[in-house]
mmCIF file of C-alpha atoms in Angstrom:
data_model
loop_
_atom_site.group_PDB
_atom_site.id
_atom_site.type_symbol
_atom_site.label_atom_id
_atom_site.label_comp_id
_atom_site.label_asym_id
_atom_site.label_seq_id
_atom_site.Cartn_x
_atom_site.Cartn_y
_atom_site.Cartn_z
ATOM 1 C CA MET N 1373 13.075 -14.159 0.948
ATOM 2 C CA LYS N 1374 13.043 -10.620 2.276
ATOM 3 C CA ARG N 1375 10.329 -9.356 4.585
ATOM 4 C CA ALA N 1376 9.696 -6.005 6.252
ATOM 5 C CA TYR N 1377 8.820 -5.951 9.951
ATOM 6 C CA LYS N 1378 7.052 -2.753 10.929
ATOM 7 C CA TYR N 1379 6.922 -1.411 14.489
ATOM 8 C CA ARG N 1380 5.751 1.753 16.152
ATOM 9 C CA PHE N 1381 8.217 3.720 18.262
ATOM 10 C CA TYR N 1382 8.160 6.779 20.489
ATOM 11 C CA PRO N 1383 11.133 9.120 19.960
ATOM 12 C CA THR N 1384 12.674 11.332 22.614
ATOM 13 C CA PRO N 1385 12.522 15.138 22.177
ATOM 14 C CA ASP N 1386 16.074 15.132 20.765
ATOM 15 C CA GLN N 1387 15.190 12.352 18.341
ATOM 16 C CA VAL N 1388 12.052 14.211 17.275
ATOM 17 C CA GLU N 1389 14.196 17.213 16.379
ATOM 18 C CA LEU N 1390 16.758 15.051 14.550
ATOM 19 C CA LEU N 1391 14.062 13.210 12.631
ATOM 20 C CA ALA N 1392 12.386 16.486 11.666
ATOM 21 C CA GLN N 1393 15.712 17.737 10.293
ATOM 22 C CA THR N 1394 16.307 14.456 8.463
ATOM 23 C CA PHE N 1395 12.851 14.384 6.906
ATOM 24 C CA GLY N 1396 13.226 18.028 5.857
ATOM 25 C CA CYS N 1397 16.627 17.437 4.264
ATOM 26 C CA VAL N 1398 15.418 14.310 2.439
ATOM 27 C CA ARG N 1399 12.402 16.191 1.126
ATOM 28 C CA PHE N 1400 14.517 19.179 0.051
ATOM 29 C CA VAL N 1401 17.073 17.019 -1.771
ATOM 30 C CA TYR N 1402 14.389 15.038 -3.560
ATOM 31 C CA ASN N 1403 12.442 18.118 -4.659
ATOM 32 C CA SER N 1404 15.441 20.213 -5.656
ATOM 33 C CA ILE N 1405 17.024 17.434 -7.733
ATOM 34 C CA LEU N 1406 13.662 16.639 -9.325
ATOM 35 C CA ARG N 1407 13.247 20.295 -10.317
ATOM 36 C CA TRP N 1408 16.808 20.394 -11.652
ATOM 37 C CA ARG N 1409 16.305 17.235 -13.749
ATOM 38 C CA THR N 1410 12.968 18.461 -15.090
ATOM 39 C CA ASP N 1411 14.326 21.886 -16.057
ATOM 40 C CA ALA N 1412 17.407 20.336 -17.682
ATOM 41 C CA TYR N 1413 15.224 18.245 -19.955
ATOM 42 C CA TYR N 1414 12.717 20.932 -20.940
ATOM 43 C CA GLU N 1415 15.292 23.712 -21.378
ATOM 44 C CA ARG N 1416 18.254 21.809 -22.877
ATOM 45 C CA GLN N 1417 16.807 18.340 -23.691
ATOM 46 C CA GLU N 1418 19.445 16.968 -21.325
ATOM 47 C CA LYS N 1419 18.782 13.647 -19.590
ATOM 48 C CA ILE N 1420 20.102 13.439 -16.029
ATOM 49 C CA GLY N 1421 20.895 10.098 -14.426
ATOM 50 C CA TYR N 1422 21.707 9.005 -10.895
ATOM 51 C CA THR N 1423 25.446 9.700 -11.254
ATOM 52 C CA GLN N 1424 24.921 13.333 -12.226
ATOM 53 C CA ALA N 1425 22.255 13.762 -9.524
ATOM 54 C CA SER N 1426 24.630 12.409 -6.883
ATOM 55 C CA ALA N 1427 27.365 14.791 -8.037
ATOM 56 C CA ARG N 1428 24.877 17.664 -7.848
ATOM 57 C CA LEU N 1429 24.060 16.732 -4.237
ATOM 58 C CA THR N 1430 27.745 16.659 -3.324
ATOM 59 C CA ALA N 1431 28.219 20.109 -4.817
ATOM 60 C CA GLN N 1432 25.175 21.438 -2.959
ATOM 61 C CA LYS N 1433 26.494 20.241 0.404
ATOM 62 C CA LYS N 1434 29.724 22.189 -0.163
ATOM 63 C CA GLU N 1435 27.879 25.463 -0.696
ATOM 64 C CA THR N 1436 27.520 27.747 2.317
ATOM 65 C CA GLU N 1437 23.834 28.275 1.566
ATOM 66 C CA PHE N 1438 23.112 24.546 2.029
ATOM 67 C CA ALA N 1439 25.583 23.775 4.810
ATOM 68 C CA TRP N 1440 22.683 22.547 6.988
ATOM 69 C CA LEU N 1441 22.484 19.430 4.818
ATOM 70 C CA ASN N 1442 25.596 18.192 6.660
ATOM 71 C CA ASP N 1443 23.797 18.221 10.021
ATOM 72 C CA VAL N 1444 22.082 14.905 9.247
ATOM 73 C CA SER N 1445 23.341 11.563 8.016
ATOM 74 C CA CYS N 1446 24.267 11.501 4.337
ATOM 75 C CA VAL N 1447 22.761 8.024 3.820
ATOM 76 C CA PRO N 1448 19.038 8.954 3.680
ATOM 77 C CA LEU N 1449 19.871 11.831 1.315
ATOM 78 C CA GLN N 1450 21.647 9.452 -1.038
ATOM 79 C CA GLN N 1451 18.849 6.900 -0.743
ATOM 80 C CA SER N 1452 16.277 9.517 -1.746
ATOM 81 C CA LEU N 1453 18.147 9.948 -5.044
ATOM 82 C CA ARG N 1454 18.065 6.187 -5.600
ATOM 83 C CA HIS N 1455 14.324 6.213 -4.976
ATOM 84 C CA GLN N 1456 13.944 9.065 -7.447
ATOM 85 C CA GLN N 1457 15.915 7.136 -10.055
ATOM 86 C CA ALA N 1458 13.633 4.120 -9.520
ATOM 87 C CA ALA N 1459 10.609 6.415 -9.897
ATOM 88 C CA PHE N 1460 11.931 7.689 -13.236
ATOM 89 C CA LYS N 1461 12.573 4.122 -14.380
ATOM 90 C CA ASN N 1462 8.995 3.145 -13.547
ATOM 91 C CA PHE N 1463 7.757 6.227 -15.398
ATOM 92 C CA PHE N 1464 9.729 5.556 -18.572
ATOM 93 C CA GLU N 1465 8.659 1.890 -18.562
ATOM 94 C CA GLY N 1466 5.002 2.851 -18.242
ATOM 95 C CA ARG N 1467 4.363 1.507 -14.738
ATOM 96 C CA ALA N 1468 3.830 4.845 -12.989
ATOM 97 C CA SER N 1469 3.199 8.528 -13.599
ATOM 98 C CA TYR N 1470 5.861 11.231 -13.592
ATOM 99 C CA PRO N 1471 7.607 11.606 -10.192
ATOM 100 C CA ALA N 1472 5.824 14.128 -7.965
ATOM 101 C CA PHE N 1473 7.228 16.592 -5.471
ATOM 102 C CA LYS N 1474 7.114 15.596 -1.804
ATOM 103 C CA SER N 1475 4.915 17.539 0.614
ATOM 104 C CA LYS N 1476 5.696 18.292 4.258
ATOM 105 C CA ARG N 1477 2.059 17.648 5.236
ATOM 106 C CA HIS N 1478 1.992 14.066 4.024
ATOM 107 C CA LYS N 1479 3.907 10.975 5.112
ATOM 108 C CA GLN N 1480 7.623 11.564 5.765
ATOM 109 C CA SER N 1481 10.246 8.841 5.531
ATOM 110 C CA ALA N 1482 13.998 8.291 5.538
ATOM 111 C CA GLU N 1483 15.775 5.088 4.573
ATOM 112 C CA LEU N 1484 18.926 4.019 6.415
ATOM 113 C CA THR N 1485 21.346 1.404 5.158
ATOM 114 C CA ALA N 1486 23.738 -0.624 7.328
ATOM 115 C CA SER N 1487 26.217 2.258 7.704
ATOM 116 C CA ALA N 1488 23.597 4.585 9.214
ATOM 117 C CA PHE N 1489 22.160 2.417 11.991
ATOM 118 C CA LYS N 1490 23.198 -0.205 14.540
ATOM 119 C CA TYR N 1491 21.204 -3.163 15.825
ATOM 120 C CA ARG N 1492 22.659 -4.861 18.867
ATOM 121 C CA ASP N 1493 21.286 -6.515 21.992
ATOM 122 C CA GLY N 1494 17.759 -6.088 20.693
ATOM 123 C CA LYS N 1495 18.107 -2.297 20.404
ATOM 124 C CA LEU N 1496 18.143 -0.125 17.309
ATOM 125 C CA TYR N 1497 20.299 3.002 17.088
ATOM 126 C CA MET N 1498 20.089 5.529 14.258
ATOM 127 C CA ALA N 1499 22.969 7.717 13.076
ATOM 128 C CA LYS N 1500 23.546 11.013 14.914
ATOM 129 C CA SER N 1501 21.641 9.738 17.986
ATOM 130 C CA LYS N 1502 23.162 8.186 21.099
ATOM 131 C CA ASP N 1503 19.917 6.809 22.541
ATOM 132 C CA PRO N 1504 18.195 3.721 21.108
ATOM 133 C CA LEU N 1505 14.759 4.052 19.583
ATOM 134 C CA ASP N 1506 11.953 3.258 22.011
ATOM 135 C CA ILE N 1507 10.359 0.571 19.820
ATOM 136 C CA CYS N 1508 7.334 -1.529 20.750
ATOM 137 C CA TRP N 1509 8.743 -4.913 19.729
ATOM 138 C CA SER N 1510 5.545 -6.826 18.976
ATOM 139 C CA ARG N 1511 7.619 -9.719 17.576
ATOM 140 C CA PRO N 1512 11.354 -10.461 17.383
ATOM 141 C CA LEU N 1513 13.415 -9.856 14.287
ATOM 142 C CA PRO N 1514 14.699 -13.031 12.580
ATOM 143 C CA CYS N 1515 18.110 -11.453 11.891
ATOM 144 C CA VAL N 1516 19.951 -8.158 11.741
ATOM 145 C CA PRO N 1517 18.082 -5.902 9.286
ATOM 146 C CA SER N 1518 19.779 -4.891 6.060
ATOM 147 C CA THR N 1519 17.752 -1.691 5.685
ATOM 148 C CA VAL N 1520 15.730 0.406 8.106
ATOM 149 C CA THR N 1521 13.062 2.889 7.042
ATOM 150 C CA ILE N 1522 11.870 5.426 9.604
ATOM 151 C CA SER N 1523 8.587 7.133 8.814
ATOM 152 C CA LYS N 1524 6.101 9.581 10.273
ATOM 153 C CA ASP N 1525 2.503 9.531 9.061
ATOM 154 C CA ALA N 1526 0.123 12.472 8.719
ATOM 155 C CA ALA N 1527 -1.339 11.681 12.153
ATOM 156 C CA GLY N 1528 2.059 12.274 13.809
ATOM 157 C CA ARG N 1529 2.842 8.612 14.554
ATOM 158 C CA TYR N 1530 6.376 7.257 14.124
ATOM 159 C CA PHE N 1531 7.133 3.845 12.632
ATOM 160 C CA VAL N 1532 10.255 1.879 11.822
ATOM 161 C CA SER N 1533 10.319 -0.807 9.131
ATOM 162 C CA CYS N 1534 13.165 -3.348 9.250
ATOM 163 C CA LEU N 1535 13.973 -5.309 6.092
ATOM 164 C CA CYS N 1536 15.206 -8.796 7.024
ATOM 165 C CA GLU N 1537 15.962 -12.098 5.385
ATOM 166 C CA PHE N 1538 13.591 -14.831 6.530
ATOM 167 C CA GLU N 1539 12.884 -18.439 5.674
ATOM 168 C CA PRO N 1540 9.187 -18.965 4.817
ATOM 169 C CA VAL N 1541 7.507 -22.007 6.322
ATOM 170 C CA SER N 1542 5.175 -23.930 4.032
ATOM 171 C CA LEU N 1543 1.811 -24.842 5.475
ATOM 172 C CA PRO N 1544 0.590 -28.471 5.414
ATOM 173 C CA ILE N 1545 -1.101 -29.427 2.149
ATOM 174 C CA SER N 1546 -4.852 -28.878 2.322
ATOM 175 C CA PRO N 1547 -7.436 -30.638 0.130
ATOM 176 C CA LYS N 1548 -9.620 -27.513 0.058
ATOM 177 C CA MET N 1549 -9.890 -25.186 -2.930
ATOM 178 C CA VAL N 1550 -11.969 -22.027 -3.077
ATOM 179 C CA GLY N 1551 -13.183 -19.469 -5.571
ATOM 180 C CA ILE N 1552 -14.080 -15.972 -4.384
ATOM 181 C CA ASP N 1553 -16.073 -13.192 -5.996
ATOM 182 C CA VAL N 1554 -15.488 -9.717 -4.550
ATOM 183 C CA GLY N 1555 -18.270 -7.189 -4.192
ATOM 184 C CA LEU N 1556 -19.559 -4.188 -2.291
ATOM 185 C CA LYS N 1557 -22.486 -5.608 -0.329
ATOM 186 C CA GLU N 1558 -20.255 -8.516 0.693
ATOM 187 C CA LEU N 1559 -16.500 -8.001 0.623
ATOM 188 C CA PHE N 1560 -16.254 -11.408 -1.010
ATOM 189 C CA VAL N 1561 -18.419 -14.493 -1.456
ATOM 190 C CA THR N 1562 -17.016 -18.034 -1.757
ATOM 191 C CA ASP N 1563 -18.264 -20.838 -3.988
ATOM 192 C CA THR N 1564 -19.674 -22.589 -0.912
ATOM 193 C CA GLY N 1565 -21.976 -19.639 -0.186
ATOM 194 C CA PHE N 1566 -19.962 -18.094 2.661
ATOM 195 C CA LYS N 1567 -20.397 -14.300 2.771
ATOM 196 C CA THR N 1568 -18.043 -12.054 4.711
ATOM 197 C CA GLY N 1569 -20.138 -8.901 4.877
ATOM 198 C CA ASN N 1570 -18.647 -5.444 4.389
ATOM 199 C CA PRO N 1571 -17.660 -3.394 7.470
ATOM 200 C CA ARG N 1572 -17.774 -0.107 5.469
ATOM 201 C CA HIS N 1573 -15.242 1.606 7.705
ATOM 202 C CA THR N 1574 -15.468 4.943 5.896
ATOM 203 C CA ALA N 1575 -19.251 5.119 6.365
ATOM 204 C CA LYS N 1576 -18.838 4.219 10.049
ATOM 205 C CA TYR N 1577 -16.722 7.308 10.722
ATOM 206 C CA ALA N 1578 -18.244 9.542 8.018
ATOM 207 C CA LYS N 1579 -20.284 11.720 10.379
ATOM 208 C CA ARG N 1580 -17.361 12.389 12.729
ATOM 209 C CA LEU N 1581 -15.004 12.951 9.788
ATOM 210 C CA ALA N 1582 -17.353 15.463 8.173
ATOM 211 C CA LEU N 1583 -17.626 17.404 11.437
ATOM 212 C CA LEU N 1584 -13.855 17.624 11.878
ATOM 213 C CA GLN N 1585 -13.361 18.602 8.243
ATOM 214 C CA ARG N 1586 -15.863 21.447 8.604
ATOM 215 C CA ARG N 1587 -14.026 22.675 11.681
ATOM 216 C CA LEU N 1588 -10.721 22.461 9.836
ATOM 217 C CA SER N 1589 -12.036 24.528 6.920
ATOM 218 C CA LYS N 1590 -12.934 27.367 9.303
ATOM 219 C CA LYS N 1591 -9.495 27.620 10.914
ATOM 220 C CA GLN N 1592 -7.155 30.378 9.795
ATOM 221 C CA LYS N 1593 -4.349 29.160 7.571
ATOM 222 C CA GLY N 1594 -0.999 29.116 9.332
ATOM 223 C CA SER N 1595 -2.501 29.124 12.817
ATOM 224 C CA LYS N 1596 -1.778 26.573 15.539
ATOM 225 C CA ASN N 1597 -5.478 25.767 15.811
ATOM 226 C CA ARG N 1598 -5.460 24.753 12.158
ATOM 227 C CA VAL N 1599 -2.557 22.382 12.824
ATOM 228 C CA LYS N 1600 -4.495 20.826 15.714
ATOM 229 C CA ALA N 1601 -7.621 20.471 13.585
ATOM 230 C CA ARG N 1602 -5.634 18.905 10.734
ATOM 231 C CA LEU N 1603 -4.177 16.329 13.126
ATOM 232 C CA LYS N 1604 -7.656 15.361 14.299
ATOM 233 C CA VAL N 1605 -8.754 14.773 10.708
ATOM 234 C CA ALA N 1606 -5.578 12.796 10.003
ATOM 235 C CA ARG N 1607 -6.175 10.583 13.040
ATOM 236 C CA ILE N 1608 -9.662 9.702 11.798
ATOM 237 C CA HIS N 1609 -8.258 8.784 8.385
ATOM 238 C CA ALA N 1610 -5.546 6.713 10.088
ATOM 239 C CA LYS N 1611 -8.189 4.931 12.176
ATOM 240 C CA ILE N 1612 -10.183 4.060 9.054
ATOM 241 C CA ALA N 1613 -7.096 2.799 7.223
ATOM 242 C CA ASP N 1614 -5.941 0.718 10.207
ATOM 243 C CA CYS N 1615 -9.367 -0.904 10.627
ATOM 244 C CA ARG N 1616 -9.562 -1.712 6.919
ATOM 245 C CA LEU N 1617 -6.051 -3.167 6.832
ATOM 246 C CA ASP N 1618 -6.635 -5.251 9.957
ATOM 247 C CA ASN N 1619 -9.817 -6.752 8.496
ATOM 248 C CA LEU N 1620 -8.142 -7.546 5.167
ATOM 249 C CA HIS N 1621 -5.190 -9.214 6.899
ATOM 250 C CA LYS N 1622 -7.517 -11.451 8.912
ATOM 251 C CA LEU N 1623 -9.589 -12.451 5.864
ATOM 252 C CA SER N 1624 -6.594 -13.103 3.609
ATOM 253 C CA ARG N 1625 -4.830 -15.125 6.300
ATOM 254 C CA LYS N 1626 -7.966 -17.239 6.820
ATOM 255 C CA LEU N 1627 -8.227 -17.958 3.082
ATOM 256 C CA ILE N 1628 -4.557 -18.910 2.760
ATOM 257 C CA ASN N 1629 -4.522 -21.076 5.906
ATOM 258 C CA GLU N 1630 -7.607 -23.095 4.949
ATOM 259 C CA ASN N 1631 -7.201 -23.545 1.177
ATOM 260 C CA GLN N 1632 -4.481 -24.996 -1.021
ATOM 261 C CA VAL N 1633 -5.780 -23.140 -4.100
ATOM 262 C CA VAL N 1634 -7.475 -19.727 -4.061
ATOM 263 C CA CYS N 1635 -9.078 -18.615 -7.327
ATOM 264 C CA VAL N 1636 -9.745 -14.899 -7.745
ATOM 265 C CA GLU N 1637 -10.735 -12.511 -10.486
ATOM 266 C CA SER N 1638 -8.091 -10.143 -11.823
ATOM 267 C CA LEU N 1639 -9.537 -6.651 -11.462
ATOM 268 C CA LYS N 1640 -8.427 -3.266 -12.765
ATOM 269 C CA VAL N 1641 -9.323 -1.417 -9.573
ATOM 270 C CA LYS N 1642 -7.835 1.885 -10.738
ATOM 271 C CA ASN N 1643 -10.144 1.874 -13.741
ATOM 272 C CA MET N 1644 -13.163 0.859 -11.661
ATOM 273 C CA ILE N 1645 -12.603 3.722 -9.211
ATOM 274 C CA ARG N 1646 -13.306 6.151 -12.060
ATOM 275 C CA ASN N 1647 -16.986 5.316 -11.639
ATOM 276 C CA PRO N 1648 -18.371 8.525 -10.048
ATOM 277 C CA ILE N 1649 -21.120 6.695 -8.177
ATOM 278 C CA LEU N 1650 -19.265 3.666 -6.793
ATOM 279 C CA SER N 1651 -15.727 5.054 -6.490
ATOM 280 C CA LYS N 1652 -15.919 5.772 -2.756
ATOM 281 C CA ALA N 1653 -17.376 2.354 -1.931
ATOM 282 C CA ILE N 1654 -14.826 0.547 -4.140
ATOM 283 C CA ALA N 1655 -11.921 2.412 -2.549
ATOM 284 C CA ASP N 1656 -13.238 1.625 0.924
ATOM 285 C CA ALA N 1657 -13.536 -2.098 0.123
ATOM 286 C CA GLY N 1658 -9.790 -2.428 -0.608
ATOM 287 C CA TRP N 1659 -9.994 -5.085 -3.335
ATOM 288 C CA GLY N 1660 -6.513 -4.337 -4.635
ATOM 289 C CA GLU N 1661 -4.952 -4.674 -1.180
ATOM 290 C CA LEU N 1662 -6.801 -7.948 -0.602
ATOM 291 C CA MET N 1663 -5.411 -9.408 -3.849
ATOM 292 C CA ARG N 1664 -1.909 -8.198 -3.000
ATOM 293 C CA GLN N 1665 -2.031 -9.850 0.415
ATOM 294 C CA LEU N 1666 -3.314 -13.115 -1.041
ATOM 295 C CA GLN N 1667 -0.474 -13.167 -3.573
ATOM 296 C CA TYR N 1668 2.445 -12.702 -1.176
ATOM 297 C CA LYS N 1669 0.948 -14.769 1.644
ATOM 298 C CA GLY N 1670 0.261 -17.578 -0.814
ATOM 299 C CA GLU N 1671 3.867 -17.416 -1.983
ATOM 300 C CA TRP N 1672 5.156 -17.600 1.594
ATOM 301 C CA ALA N 1673 2.900 -20.536 2.521
ATOM 302 C CA ASP N 1674 3.409 -22.424 -0.780
ATOM 303 C CA ARG N 1675 -0.236 -21.948 -1.745
ATOM 304 C CA SER N 1676 -1.541 -21.306 -5.269
ATOM 305 C CA VAL N 1677 -3.397 -18.055 -5.932
ATOM 306 C CA ILE N 1678 -4.868 -18.112 -9.439
ATOM 307 C CA ALA N 1679 -6.164 -14.932 -11.076
ATOM 308 C CA ILE N 1680 -8.486 -15.565 -14.021
ATOM 309 C CA ASP N 1681 -9.021 -13.243 -16.969
ATOM 310 C CA GLN N 1682 -10.914 -10.076 -16.074
ATOM 311 C CA PHE N 1683 -13.275 -10.480 -19.065
ATOM 312 C CA PHE N 1684 -14.389 -13.977 -18.070
ATOM 313 C CA PRO N 1685 -18.242 -13.791 -17.736
ATOM 314 C CA SER N 1686 -18.371 -15.218 -14.230
ATOM 315 C CA SER N 1687 -21.656 -13.521 -13.300
ATOM 316 C CA ARG N 1688 -23.475 -14.178 -16.584
ATOM 317 C CA ARG N 1689 -22.463 -17.817 -16.958
ATOM 318 C CA CYS N 1690 -24.532 -20.654 -15.500
ATOM 319 C CA SER N 1691 -22.285 -22.764 -13.270
ATOM 320 C CA ASP N 1692 -24.405 -25.880 -13.979
ATOM 321 C CA CYS N 1693 -24.855 -26.001 -17.762
ATOM 322 C CA GLY N 1694 -22.521 -23.250 -19.010
ATOM 323 C CA PHE N 1695 -25.197 -21.088 -20.630
ATOM 324 C CA ILE N 1696 -24.150 -17.414 -20.869
ATOM 325 C CA MET N 1697 -26.678 -14.617 -20.472
ATOM 326 C CA ASN N 1698 -26.388 -11.666 -22.842
ATOM 327 C CA LYS N 1699 -26.884 -9.055 -20.102
ATOM 328 C CA MET N 1700 -26.738 -9.059 -16.319
ATOM 329 C CA PRO N 1701 -27.408 -5.623 -14.732
ATOM 330 C CA LEU N 1702 -25.980 -4.973 -11.274
ATOM 331 C CA ASN N 1703 -29.444 -4.801 -9.702
ATOM 332 C CA VAL N 1704 -30.087 -8.456 -10.600
ATOM 333 C CA ARG N 1705 -28.959 -10.398 -7.502
ATOM 334 C CA SER N 1706 -30.536 -13.773 -8.406
ATOM 335 C CA TRP N 1707 -31.657 -15.282 -11.707
ATOM 336 C CA ASN N 1708 -32.963 -18.444 -13.369
ATOM 337 C CA CYS N 1709 -30.982 -20.096 -16.136
ATOM 338 C CA PRO N 1710 -33.216 -20.253 -19.272
ATOM 339 C CA GLU N 1711 -31.390 -23.408 -20.395
ATOM 340 C CA CYS N 1712 -31.540 -25.650 -17.283
ATOM 341 C CA ASP N 1713 -33.944 -23.585 -15.102
ATOM 342 C CA THR N 1714 -31.495 -23.520 -12.193
ATOM 343 C CA ARG N 1715 -31.941 -20.742 -9.665
ATOM 344 C CA HIS N 1716 -28.675 -18.885 -9.022
ATOM 345 C CA ASP N 1717 -27.485 -16.416 -6.438
ATOM 346 C CA ARG N 1718 -25.474 -13.983 -8.541
ATOM 347 C CA ASP N 1719 -22.385 -13.832 -6.287
ATOM 348 C CA VAL N 1720 -22.263 -17.520 -5.368
ATOM 349 C CA ASN N 1721 -22.668 -18.492 -9.019
ATOM 350 C CA ALA N 1722 -19.841 -16.130 -9.985
ATOM 351 C CA ALA N 1723 -17.585 -17.609 -7.282
ATOM 352 C CA ARG N 1724 -18.268 -21.138 -8.609
ATOM 353 C CA ASN N 1725 -17.400 -20.082 -12.151
ATOM 354 C CA ILE N 1726 -14.233 -18.360 -10.929
ATOM 355 C CA LYS N 1727 -13.207 -21.525 -9.112
ATOM 356 C CA ALA N 1728 -13.831 -23.701 -12.177
ATOM 357 C CA ALA N 1729 -11.925 -21.315 -14.443
ATOM 358 C CA GLY N 1730 -9.070 -21.012 -11.947
ATOM 359 C CA LEU N 1731 -8.679 -24.762 -11.651
ATOM 360 C CA ALA N 1732 -8.648 -25.012 -15.456
ATOM 361 C CA VAL N 1733 -5.914 -22.356 -15.597
ATOM 362 C CA LEU N 1734 -3.966 -24.265 -12.941
ATOM 363 C CA ALA N 1735 -4.299 -27.528 -14.868
ATOM 364 C CA HIS N 1736 -3.570 -26.215 -18.373
ATOM 365 C CA GLY N 1737 -1.497 -23.146 -17.638
ATOM 366 C CA ALA N 1738 -3.432 -20.911 -20.006
ATOM 367 C CA ASN N 1739 -6.169 -18.331 -19.907
ATOM 368 C CA VAL N 1740 -9.712 -19.642 -20.053
ATOM 369 C CA ASN N 1741 -11.794 -18.190 -22.841
ATOM 370 C CA PRO N 1742 -15.517 -17.543 -22.307
#
């Protein structure tokens, strides 16, 4: 399997300048080719592929007006066209929206293949730079990376992501199986009644974030003070994202380590975020990221992660007798089954139903109907 190992690094002043040039060239090539392809279709109904886009880039680099494109490595420029082609493929196959133009104020990245970097003696060198990158090696690489992606986030931090081949190690077989029901009051609840709580990272920093955003709005556009204020806001957002990701990694790792089978509910988070009242809380919870982490960590550890049908009435169904309530408003947190008179905690009952449905899916290999 392939796995990306991400590290933070601190570039020298020369490397900062080189990276700024590289990011700018990558962004220019991506945007200019995207505009060219879009205009060609709307004006002449001409479809442009990767081959024509690559030829266009070669012609641009020969023009005197764009001679500065030759000051950086040609590999990240070519890779940006491959990424654009993949974006168009995802768009035409219905998996993503139309490719968007890249902004200089958002995350910047450049991908380097084997011909544009060197990894030797535990040091990583990028093309056009004699000095190795000052990387904080939090863990060793399993092998020489096949691809390296250098990025800079909106908060001004630099990261390098190394794509390596690795051999996953299966965890010992565990007799435990769990069903989880995600929520907002509790990030998730298990069928045994364990509740994780919800850190609500956005709410924790909301007051400070609002203050910095007000200060940013008052700064004059184009001024250095505005740049400083924008960085402060970006650092708060980065802090919130890092805290959320750290918590999700710990919870997902705990679930995968302790359970052989993890049963979850397949959710359409993008559709749920359209709710104008709960959208902020749903986005802050990170349900989609939690499910993604469970899937790939389960695959690495040889664990089973079962996603049941999203329309399965896990909250309305009695986990004891199977009776299904007609309605179950969100404000109802506990209820009595009219059939067997069992008292249920809404979330724990849903987690038990999800576990039962997931085990049925695992046994029969089919969706469970209500």
